[in-house]
PDB file of C-alpha atoms in Angstrom:
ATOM      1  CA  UNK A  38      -0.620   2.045  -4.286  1.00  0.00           C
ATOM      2  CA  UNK A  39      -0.673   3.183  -1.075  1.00  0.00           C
ATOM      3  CA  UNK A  40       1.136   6.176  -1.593  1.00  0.00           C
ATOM      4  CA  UNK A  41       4.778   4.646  -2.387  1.00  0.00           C
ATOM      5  CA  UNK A  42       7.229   6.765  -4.504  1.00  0.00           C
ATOM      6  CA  UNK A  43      11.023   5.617  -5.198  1.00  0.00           C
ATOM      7  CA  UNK A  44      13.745   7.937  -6.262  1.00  0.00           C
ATOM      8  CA  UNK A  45      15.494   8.278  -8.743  1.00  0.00           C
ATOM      9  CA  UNK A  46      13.257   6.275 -11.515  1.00  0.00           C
ATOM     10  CA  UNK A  47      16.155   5.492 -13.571  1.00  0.00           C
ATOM     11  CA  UNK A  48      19.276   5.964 -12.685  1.00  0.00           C
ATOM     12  CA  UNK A  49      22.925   4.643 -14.847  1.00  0.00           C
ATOM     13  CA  UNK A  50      26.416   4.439 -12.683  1.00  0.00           C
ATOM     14  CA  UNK A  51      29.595   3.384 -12.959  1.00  0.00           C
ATOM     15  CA  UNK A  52      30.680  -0.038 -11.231  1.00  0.00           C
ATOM     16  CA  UNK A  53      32.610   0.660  -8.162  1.00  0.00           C
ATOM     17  CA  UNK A  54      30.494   3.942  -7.022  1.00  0.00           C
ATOM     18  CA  UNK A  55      28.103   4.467  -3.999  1.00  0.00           C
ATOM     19  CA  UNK A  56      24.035   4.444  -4.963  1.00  0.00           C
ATOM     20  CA  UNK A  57      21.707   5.062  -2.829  1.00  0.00           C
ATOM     21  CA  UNK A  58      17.946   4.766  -3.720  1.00  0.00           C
ATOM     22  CA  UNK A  59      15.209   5.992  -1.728  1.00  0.00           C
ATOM     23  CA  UNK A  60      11.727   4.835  -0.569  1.00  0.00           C
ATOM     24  CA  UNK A  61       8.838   7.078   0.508  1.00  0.00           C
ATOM     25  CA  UNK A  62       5.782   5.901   1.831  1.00  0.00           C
ATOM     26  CA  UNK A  63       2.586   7.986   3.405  1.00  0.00           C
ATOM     27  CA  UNK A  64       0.577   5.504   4.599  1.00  0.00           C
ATOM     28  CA  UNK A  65       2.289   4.854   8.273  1.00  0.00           C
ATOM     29  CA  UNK A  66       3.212   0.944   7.298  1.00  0.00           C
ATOM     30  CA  UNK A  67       5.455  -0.345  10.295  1.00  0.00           C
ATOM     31  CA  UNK A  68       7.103  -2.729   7.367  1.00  0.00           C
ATOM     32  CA  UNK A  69       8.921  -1.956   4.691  1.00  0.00           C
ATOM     33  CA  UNK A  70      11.231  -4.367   2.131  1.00  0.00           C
ATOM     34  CA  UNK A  71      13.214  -3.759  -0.963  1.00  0.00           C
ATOM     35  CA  UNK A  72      12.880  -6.498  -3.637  1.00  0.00           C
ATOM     36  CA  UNK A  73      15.071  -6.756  -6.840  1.00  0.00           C
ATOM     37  CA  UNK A  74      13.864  -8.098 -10.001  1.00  0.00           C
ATOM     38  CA  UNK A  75      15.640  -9.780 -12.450  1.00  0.00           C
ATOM     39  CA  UNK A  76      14.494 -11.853 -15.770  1.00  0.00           C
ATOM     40  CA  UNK A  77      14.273 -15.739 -14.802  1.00  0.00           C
ATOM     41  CA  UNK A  78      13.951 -14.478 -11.577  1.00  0.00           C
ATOM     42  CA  UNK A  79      10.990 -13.105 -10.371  1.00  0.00           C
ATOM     43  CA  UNK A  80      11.381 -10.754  -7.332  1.00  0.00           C
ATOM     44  CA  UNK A  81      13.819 -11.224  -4.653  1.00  0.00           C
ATOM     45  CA  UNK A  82      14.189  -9.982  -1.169  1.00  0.00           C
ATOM     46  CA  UNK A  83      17.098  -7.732  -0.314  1.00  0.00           C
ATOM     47  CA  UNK A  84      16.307  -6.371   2.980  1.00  0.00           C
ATOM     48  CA  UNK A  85      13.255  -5.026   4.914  1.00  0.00           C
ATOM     49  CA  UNK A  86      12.500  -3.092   7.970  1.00  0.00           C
ATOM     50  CA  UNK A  87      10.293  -4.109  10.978  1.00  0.00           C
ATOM     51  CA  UNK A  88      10.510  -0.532  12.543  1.00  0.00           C
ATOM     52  CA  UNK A  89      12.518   3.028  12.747  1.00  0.00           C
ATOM     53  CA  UNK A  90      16.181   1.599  12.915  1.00  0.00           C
ATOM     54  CA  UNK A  91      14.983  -1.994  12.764  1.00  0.00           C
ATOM     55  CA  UNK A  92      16.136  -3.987   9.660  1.00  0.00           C
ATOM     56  CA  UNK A  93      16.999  -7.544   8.567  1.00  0.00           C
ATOM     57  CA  UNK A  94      18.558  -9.351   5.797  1.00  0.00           C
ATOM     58  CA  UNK A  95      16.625 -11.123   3.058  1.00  0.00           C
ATOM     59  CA  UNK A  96      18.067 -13.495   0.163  1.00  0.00           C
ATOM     60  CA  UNK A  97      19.953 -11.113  -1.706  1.00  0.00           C
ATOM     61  CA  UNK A  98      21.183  -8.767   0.775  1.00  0.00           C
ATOM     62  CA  UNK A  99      25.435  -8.934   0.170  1.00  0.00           C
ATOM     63  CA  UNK A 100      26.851  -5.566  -0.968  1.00  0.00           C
ATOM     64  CA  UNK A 101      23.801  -3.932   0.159  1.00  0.00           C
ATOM     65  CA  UNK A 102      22.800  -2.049   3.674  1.00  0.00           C
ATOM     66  CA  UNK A 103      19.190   0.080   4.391  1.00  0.00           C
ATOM     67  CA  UNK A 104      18.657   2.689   6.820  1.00  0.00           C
ATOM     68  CA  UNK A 105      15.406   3.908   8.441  1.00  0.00           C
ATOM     69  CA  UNK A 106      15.760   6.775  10.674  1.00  0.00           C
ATOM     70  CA  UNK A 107      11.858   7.755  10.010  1.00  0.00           C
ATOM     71  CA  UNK A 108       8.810   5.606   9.584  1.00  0.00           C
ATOM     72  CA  UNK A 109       7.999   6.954   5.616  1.00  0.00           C
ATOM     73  CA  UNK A 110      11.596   6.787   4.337  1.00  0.00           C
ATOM     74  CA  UNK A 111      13.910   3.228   3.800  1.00  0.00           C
ATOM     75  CA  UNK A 112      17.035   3.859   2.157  1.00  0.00           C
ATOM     76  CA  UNK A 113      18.531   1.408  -0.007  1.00  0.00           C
ATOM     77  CA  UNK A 114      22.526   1.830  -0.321  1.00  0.00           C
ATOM     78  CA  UNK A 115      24.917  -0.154  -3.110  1.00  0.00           C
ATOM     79  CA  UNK A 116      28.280   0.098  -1.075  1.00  0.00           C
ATOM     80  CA  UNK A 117      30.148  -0.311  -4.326  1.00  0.00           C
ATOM     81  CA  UNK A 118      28.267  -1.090  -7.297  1.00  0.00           C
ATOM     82  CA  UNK A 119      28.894  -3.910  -9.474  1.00  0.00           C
ATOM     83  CA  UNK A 120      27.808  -5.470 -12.587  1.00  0.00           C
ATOM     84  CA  UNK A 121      25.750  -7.853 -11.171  1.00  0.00           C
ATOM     85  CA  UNK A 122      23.439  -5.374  -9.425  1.00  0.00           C
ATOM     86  CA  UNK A 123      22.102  -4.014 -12.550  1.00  0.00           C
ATOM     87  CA  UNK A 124      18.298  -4.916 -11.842  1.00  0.00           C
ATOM     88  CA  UNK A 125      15.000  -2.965 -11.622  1.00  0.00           C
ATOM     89  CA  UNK A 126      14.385  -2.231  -7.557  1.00  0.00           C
ATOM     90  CA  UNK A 127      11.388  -2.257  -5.836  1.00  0.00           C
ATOM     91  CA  UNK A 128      10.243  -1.074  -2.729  1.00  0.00           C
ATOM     92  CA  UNK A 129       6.670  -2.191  -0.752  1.00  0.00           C
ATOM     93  CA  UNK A 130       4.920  -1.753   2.603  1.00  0.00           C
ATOM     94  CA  UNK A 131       2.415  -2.988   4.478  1.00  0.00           C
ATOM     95  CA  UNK A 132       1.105  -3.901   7.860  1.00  0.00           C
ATOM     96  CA  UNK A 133       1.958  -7.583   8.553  1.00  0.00           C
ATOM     97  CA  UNK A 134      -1.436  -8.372  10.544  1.00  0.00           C
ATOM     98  CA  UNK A 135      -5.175  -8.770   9.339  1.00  0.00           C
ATOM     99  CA  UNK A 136      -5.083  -9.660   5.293  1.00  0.00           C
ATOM    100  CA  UNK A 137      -1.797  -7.678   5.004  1.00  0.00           C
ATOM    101  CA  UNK A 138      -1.520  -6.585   1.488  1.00  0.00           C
ATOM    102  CA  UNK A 139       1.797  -5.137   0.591  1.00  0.00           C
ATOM    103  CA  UNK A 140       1.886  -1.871  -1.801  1.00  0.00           C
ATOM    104  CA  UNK A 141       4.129  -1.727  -4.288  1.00  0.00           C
ATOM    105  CA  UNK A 142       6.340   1.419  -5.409  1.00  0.00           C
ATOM    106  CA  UNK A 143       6.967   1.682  -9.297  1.00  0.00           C
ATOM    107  CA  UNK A 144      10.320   0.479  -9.304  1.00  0.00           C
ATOM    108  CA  UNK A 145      13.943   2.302  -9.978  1.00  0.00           C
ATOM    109  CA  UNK A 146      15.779   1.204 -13.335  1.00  0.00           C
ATOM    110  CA  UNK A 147      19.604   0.405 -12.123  1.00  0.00           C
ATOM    111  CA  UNK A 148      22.339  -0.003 -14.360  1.00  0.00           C
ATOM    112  CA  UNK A 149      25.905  -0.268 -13.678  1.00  0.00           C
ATOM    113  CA  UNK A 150      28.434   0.015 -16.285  1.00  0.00           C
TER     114      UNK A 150
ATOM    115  CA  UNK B 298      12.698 -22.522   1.935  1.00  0.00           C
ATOM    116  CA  UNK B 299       9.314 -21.974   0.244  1.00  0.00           C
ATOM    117  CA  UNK B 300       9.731 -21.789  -3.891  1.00  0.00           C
ATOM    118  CA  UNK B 301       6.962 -20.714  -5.703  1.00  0.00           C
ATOM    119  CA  UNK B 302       6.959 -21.511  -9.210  1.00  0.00           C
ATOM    120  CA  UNK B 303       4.539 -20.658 -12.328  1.00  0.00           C
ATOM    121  CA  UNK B 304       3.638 -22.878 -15.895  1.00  0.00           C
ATOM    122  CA  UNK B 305       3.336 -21.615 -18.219  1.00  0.00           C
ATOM    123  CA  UNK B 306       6.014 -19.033 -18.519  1.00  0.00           C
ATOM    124  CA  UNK B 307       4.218 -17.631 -21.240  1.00  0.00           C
ATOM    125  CA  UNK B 308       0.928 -17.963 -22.673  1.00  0.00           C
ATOM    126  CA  UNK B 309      -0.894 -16.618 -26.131  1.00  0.00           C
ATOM    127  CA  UNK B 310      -5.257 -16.491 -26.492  1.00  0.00           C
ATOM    128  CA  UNK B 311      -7.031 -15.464 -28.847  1.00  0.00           C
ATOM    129  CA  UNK B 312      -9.430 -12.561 -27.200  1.00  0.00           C
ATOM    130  CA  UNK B 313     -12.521 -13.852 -25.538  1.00  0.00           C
ATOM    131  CA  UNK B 314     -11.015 -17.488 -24.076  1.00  0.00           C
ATOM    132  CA  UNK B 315     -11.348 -17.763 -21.046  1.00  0.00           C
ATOM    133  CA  UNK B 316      -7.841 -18.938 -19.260  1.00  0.00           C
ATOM    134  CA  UNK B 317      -6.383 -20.447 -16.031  1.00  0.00           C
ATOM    135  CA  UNK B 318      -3.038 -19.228 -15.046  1.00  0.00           C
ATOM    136  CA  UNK B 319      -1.381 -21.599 -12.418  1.00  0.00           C
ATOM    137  CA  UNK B 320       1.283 -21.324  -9.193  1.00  0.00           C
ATOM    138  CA  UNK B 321       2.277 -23.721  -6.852  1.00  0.00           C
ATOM    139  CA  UNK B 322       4.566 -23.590  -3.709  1.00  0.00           C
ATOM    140  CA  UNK B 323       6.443 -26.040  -1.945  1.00  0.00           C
ATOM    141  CA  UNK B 324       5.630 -24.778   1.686  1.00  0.00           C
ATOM    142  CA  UNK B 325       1.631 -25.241   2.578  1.00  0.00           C
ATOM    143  CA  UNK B 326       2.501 -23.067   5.740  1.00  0.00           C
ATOM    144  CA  UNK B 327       1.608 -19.825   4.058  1.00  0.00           C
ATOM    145  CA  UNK B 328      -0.349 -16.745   5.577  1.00  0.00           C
ATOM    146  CA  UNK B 329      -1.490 -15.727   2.409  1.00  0.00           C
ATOM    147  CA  UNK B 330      -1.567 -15.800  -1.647  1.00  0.00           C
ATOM    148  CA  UNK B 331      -1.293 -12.240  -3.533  1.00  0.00           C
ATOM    149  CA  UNK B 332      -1.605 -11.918  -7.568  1.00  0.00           C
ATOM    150  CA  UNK B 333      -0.104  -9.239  -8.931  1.00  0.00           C
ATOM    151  CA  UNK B 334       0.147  -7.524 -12.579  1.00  0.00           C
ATOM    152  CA  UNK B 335       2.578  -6.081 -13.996  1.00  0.00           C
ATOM    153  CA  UNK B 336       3.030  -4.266 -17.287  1.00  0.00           C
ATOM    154  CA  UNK B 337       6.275  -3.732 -19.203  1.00  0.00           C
ATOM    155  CA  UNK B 338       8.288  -1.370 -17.547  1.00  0.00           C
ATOM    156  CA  UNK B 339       5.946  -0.856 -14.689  1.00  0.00           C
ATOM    157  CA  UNK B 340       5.387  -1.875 -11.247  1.00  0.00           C
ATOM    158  CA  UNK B 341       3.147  -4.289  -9.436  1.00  0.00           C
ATOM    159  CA  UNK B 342      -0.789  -3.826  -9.174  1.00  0.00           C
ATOM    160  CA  UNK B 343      -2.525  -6.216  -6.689  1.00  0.00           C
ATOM    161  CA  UNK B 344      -5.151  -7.769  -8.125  1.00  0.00           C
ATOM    162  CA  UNK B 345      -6.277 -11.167  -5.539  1.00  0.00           C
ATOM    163  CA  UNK B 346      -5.428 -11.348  -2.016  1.00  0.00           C
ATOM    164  CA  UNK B 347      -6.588 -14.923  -0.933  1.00  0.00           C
ATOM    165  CA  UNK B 348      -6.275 -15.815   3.176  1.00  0.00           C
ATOM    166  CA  UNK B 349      -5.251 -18.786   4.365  1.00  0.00           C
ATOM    167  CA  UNK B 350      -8.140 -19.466   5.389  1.00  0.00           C
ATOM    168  CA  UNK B 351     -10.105 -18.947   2.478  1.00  0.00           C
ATOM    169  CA  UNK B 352     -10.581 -20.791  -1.037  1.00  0.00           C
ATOM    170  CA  UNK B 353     -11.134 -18.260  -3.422  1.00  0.00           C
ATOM    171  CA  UNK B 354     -11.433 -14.392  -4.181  1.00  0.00           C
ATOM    172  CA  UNK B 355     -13.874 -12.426  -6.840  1.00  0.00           C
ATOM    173  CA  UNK B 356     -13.203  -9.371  -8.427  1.00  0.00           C
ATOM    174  CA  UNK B 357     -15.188  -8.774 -11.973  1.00  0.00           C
ATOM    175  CA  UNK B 358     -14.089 -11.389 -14.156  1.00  0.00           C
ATOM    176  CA  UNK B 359     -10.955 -12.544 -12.348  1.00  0.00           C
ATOM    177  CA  UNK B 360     -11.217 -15.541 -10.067  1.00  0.00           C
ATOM    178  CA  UNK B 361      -8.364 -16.487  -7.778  1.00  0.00           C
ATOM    179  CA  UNK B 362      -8.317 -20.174  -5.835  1.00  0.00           C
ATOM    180  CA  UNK B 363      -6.300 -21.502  -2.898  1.00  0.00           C
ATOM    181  CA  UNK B 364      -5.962 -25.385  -2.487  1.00  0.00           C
ATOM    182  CA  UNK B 365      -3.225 -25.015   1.018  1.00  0.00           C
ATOM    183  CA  UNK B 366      -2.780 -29.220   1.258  1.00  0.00           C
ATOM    184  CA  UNK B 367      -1.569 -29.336  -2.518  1.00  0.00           C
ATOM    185  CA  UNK B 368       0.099 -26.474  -2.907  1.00  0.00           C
ATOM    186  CA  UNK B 369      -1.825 -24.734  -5.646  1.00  0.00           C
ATOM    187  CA  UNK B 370      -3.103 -21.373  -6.156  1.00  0.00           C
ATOM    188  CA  UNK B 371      -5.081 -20.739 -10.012  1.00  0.00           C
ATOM    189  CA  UNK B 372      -5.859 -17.343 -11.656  1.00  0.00           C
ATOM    190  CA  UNK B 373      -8.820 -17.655 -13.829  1.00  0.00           C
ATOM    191  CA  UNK B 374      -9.642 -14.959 -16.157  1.00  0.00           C
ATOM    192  CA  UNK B 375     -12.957 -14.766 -17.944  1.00  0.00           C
ATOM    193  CA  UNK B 376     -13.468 -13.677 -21.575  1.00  0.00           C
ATOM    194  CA  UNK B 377     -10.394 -12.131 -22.040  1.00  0.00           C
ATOM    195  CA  UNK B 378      -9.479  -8.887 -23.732  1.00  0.00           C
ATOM    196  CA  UNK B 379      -5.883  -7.657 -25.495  1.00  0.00           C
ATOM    197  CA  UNK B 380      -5.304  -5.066 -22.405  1.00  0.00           C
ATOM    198  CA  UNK B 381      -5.438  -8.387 -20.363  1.00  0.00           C
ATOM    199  CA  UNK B 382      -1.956  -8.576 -21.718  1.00  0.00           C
ATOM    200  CA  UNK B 383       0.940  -8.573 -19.106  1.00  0.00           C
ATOM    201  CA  UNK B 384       2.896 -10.468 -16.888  1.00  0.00           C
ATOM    202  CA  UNK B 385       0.756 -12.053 -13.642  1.00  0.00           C
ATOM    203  CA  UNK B 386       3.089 -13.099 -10.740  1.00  0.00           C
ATOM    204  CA  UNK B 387       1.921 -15.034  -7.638  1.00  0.00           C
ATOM    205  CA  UNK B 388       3.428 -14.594  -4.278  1.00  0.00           C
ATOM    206  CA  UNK B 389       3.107 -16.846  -1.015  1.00  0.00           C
ATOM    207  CA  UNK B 390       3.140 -14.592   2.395  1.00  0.00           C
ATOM    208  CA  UNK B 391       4.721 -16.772   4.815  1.00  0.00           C
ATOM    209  CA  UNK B 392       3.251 -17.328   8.619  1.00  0.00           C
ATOM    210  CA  UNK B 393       6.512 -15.593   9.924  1.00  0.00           C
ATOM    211  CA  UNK B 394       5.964 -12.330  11.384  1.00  0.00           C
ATOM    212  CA  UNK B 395       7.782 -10.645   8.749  1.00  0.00           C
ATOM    213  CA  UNK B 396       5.263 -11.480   6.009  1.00  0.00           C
ATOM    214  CA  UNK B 397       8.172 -11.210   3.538  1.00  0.00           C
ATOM    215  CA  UNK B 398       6.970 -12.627   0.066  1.00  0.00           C
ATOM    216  CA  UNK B 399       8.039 -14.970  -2.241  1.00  0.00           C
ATOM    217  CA  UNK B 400       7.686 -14.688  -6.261  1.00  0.00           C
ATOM    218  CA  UNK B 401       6.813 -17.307  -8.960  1.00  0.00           C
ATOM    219  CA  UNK B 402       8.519 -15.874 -12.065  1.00  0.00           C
ATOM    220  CA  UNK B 403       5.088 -15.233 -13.715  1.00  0.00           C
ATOM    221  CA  UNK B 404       3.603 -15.646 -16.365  1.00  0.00           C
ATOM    222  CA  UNK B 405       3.694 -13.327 -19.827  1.00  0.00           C
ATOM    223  CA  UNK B 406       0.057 -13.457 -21.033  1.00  0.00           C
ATOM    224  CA  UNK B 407      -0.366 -12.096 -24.669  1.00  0.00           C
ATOM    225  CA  UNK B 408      -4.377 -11.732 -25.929  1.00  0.00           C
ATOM    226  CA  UNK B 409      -4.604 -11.780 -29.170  1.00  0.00           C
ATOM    227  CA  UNK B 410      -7.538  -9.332 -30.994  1.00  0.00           C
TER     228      UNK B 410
END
């Protein structure tokens, strides 16, 4: 798994709040993404990092930012949480060169009530 | 935009079959094919990575194939067993240097004992 832990596993808020869920990784990947899953779905791509302070937007990325001040940690911030971004999160990394295989993290539980 | 999709969404063996789980994307441009599992309530485990370059991956009695000019990517999984039972997702890496990936929606095996 390449050494990926999120935090909090599970967490329940109330819509309108800040939430910020973290990534750690110990591996030294230069990438890392955040993906949310949803049923009907399958797993979409909120934002990712290319480097320390270097991010981009994927699909999904409206009320949502990400910070990475240091290579093992990506930060994953709801600006205001709303219904609609009660989903299970997941973060991976990887090295996007050679067979690059991304490692998954086990996923945070979000709901937003 | 590449769209990966996956029939059938679900799928029910008795134990011992042997079965082919199927994905196809739109976009033959891809750097590379990953299957994943996933359990309820779990994360991802990487199971196949498949290069572009190459036609099919091995590991004990799963099989993974890559056919780039139709679009089509097949899981095969020999003599099946009830803890074969999760959900499989495919995912197309994209020749961007981002390598972000794209989901099918998978595909909820259930092996019956």
């Amino acid at each position: 798994d390449a050494g990926i832990t999120q935090s909090p596993r599970h967490k329940v808020t109330e819509t309108g709040t800040p939430v910020t869920l973290r990534c750690h990784q110990t591996e030294n990947h230069r990438y890392m993404y955040w993906y949310r899953q949803d049923p009907g779905h399958g797993l979409r791509l909120i934002h990712y990092s290319y480097g320390v302070k270097d991010t981009d937007k994927g699909e999904v990325s409206d009320g949502y930012s990400v910070s990475r001040s240091k290579t093992e940690d990506f930060l994953l911030t709801l600006e205001s949480a709303t219904s609609s971004q009660t989903s299970v999160y997941f973060c991976a990394a990887g090295e996007p060169t050679g067979r690059y295989e991304q490692y998954f993290g086990p996923g945070t539980r979000l709901t937003v009530t | 935009k590449q769209e990966v999709t996956q029939i059938p969404a679900a799928l029910s063996v008795p134990e011992g079959e042997n079965l082919v789980l199927n994905c196809s994307f739109t976009d033959s441009a891809i750097y590379n094919l990953q299957w994943f599992r996933q359990d309820p309530g779990k994360g991802l485990t990487s199971l196949l990575l498949i290069q572009s370059s190459q036609r099919e991956q091995t590991s004990g009695r799963l099989n993974a194939s890559l056919d780039k000019s139709s679009g089509r990517s097949t899981l095969y999984i020999a003599a099946s067993q009830p803890g074969d039972s999760a959900t499989y997702l495919c995912a197309v890496g994209p020749m961007s240097s981002a390598r972000q990936l794209t989901f099918g929606s998978g595909t909820q095996l259930t092996v019956l004992p």
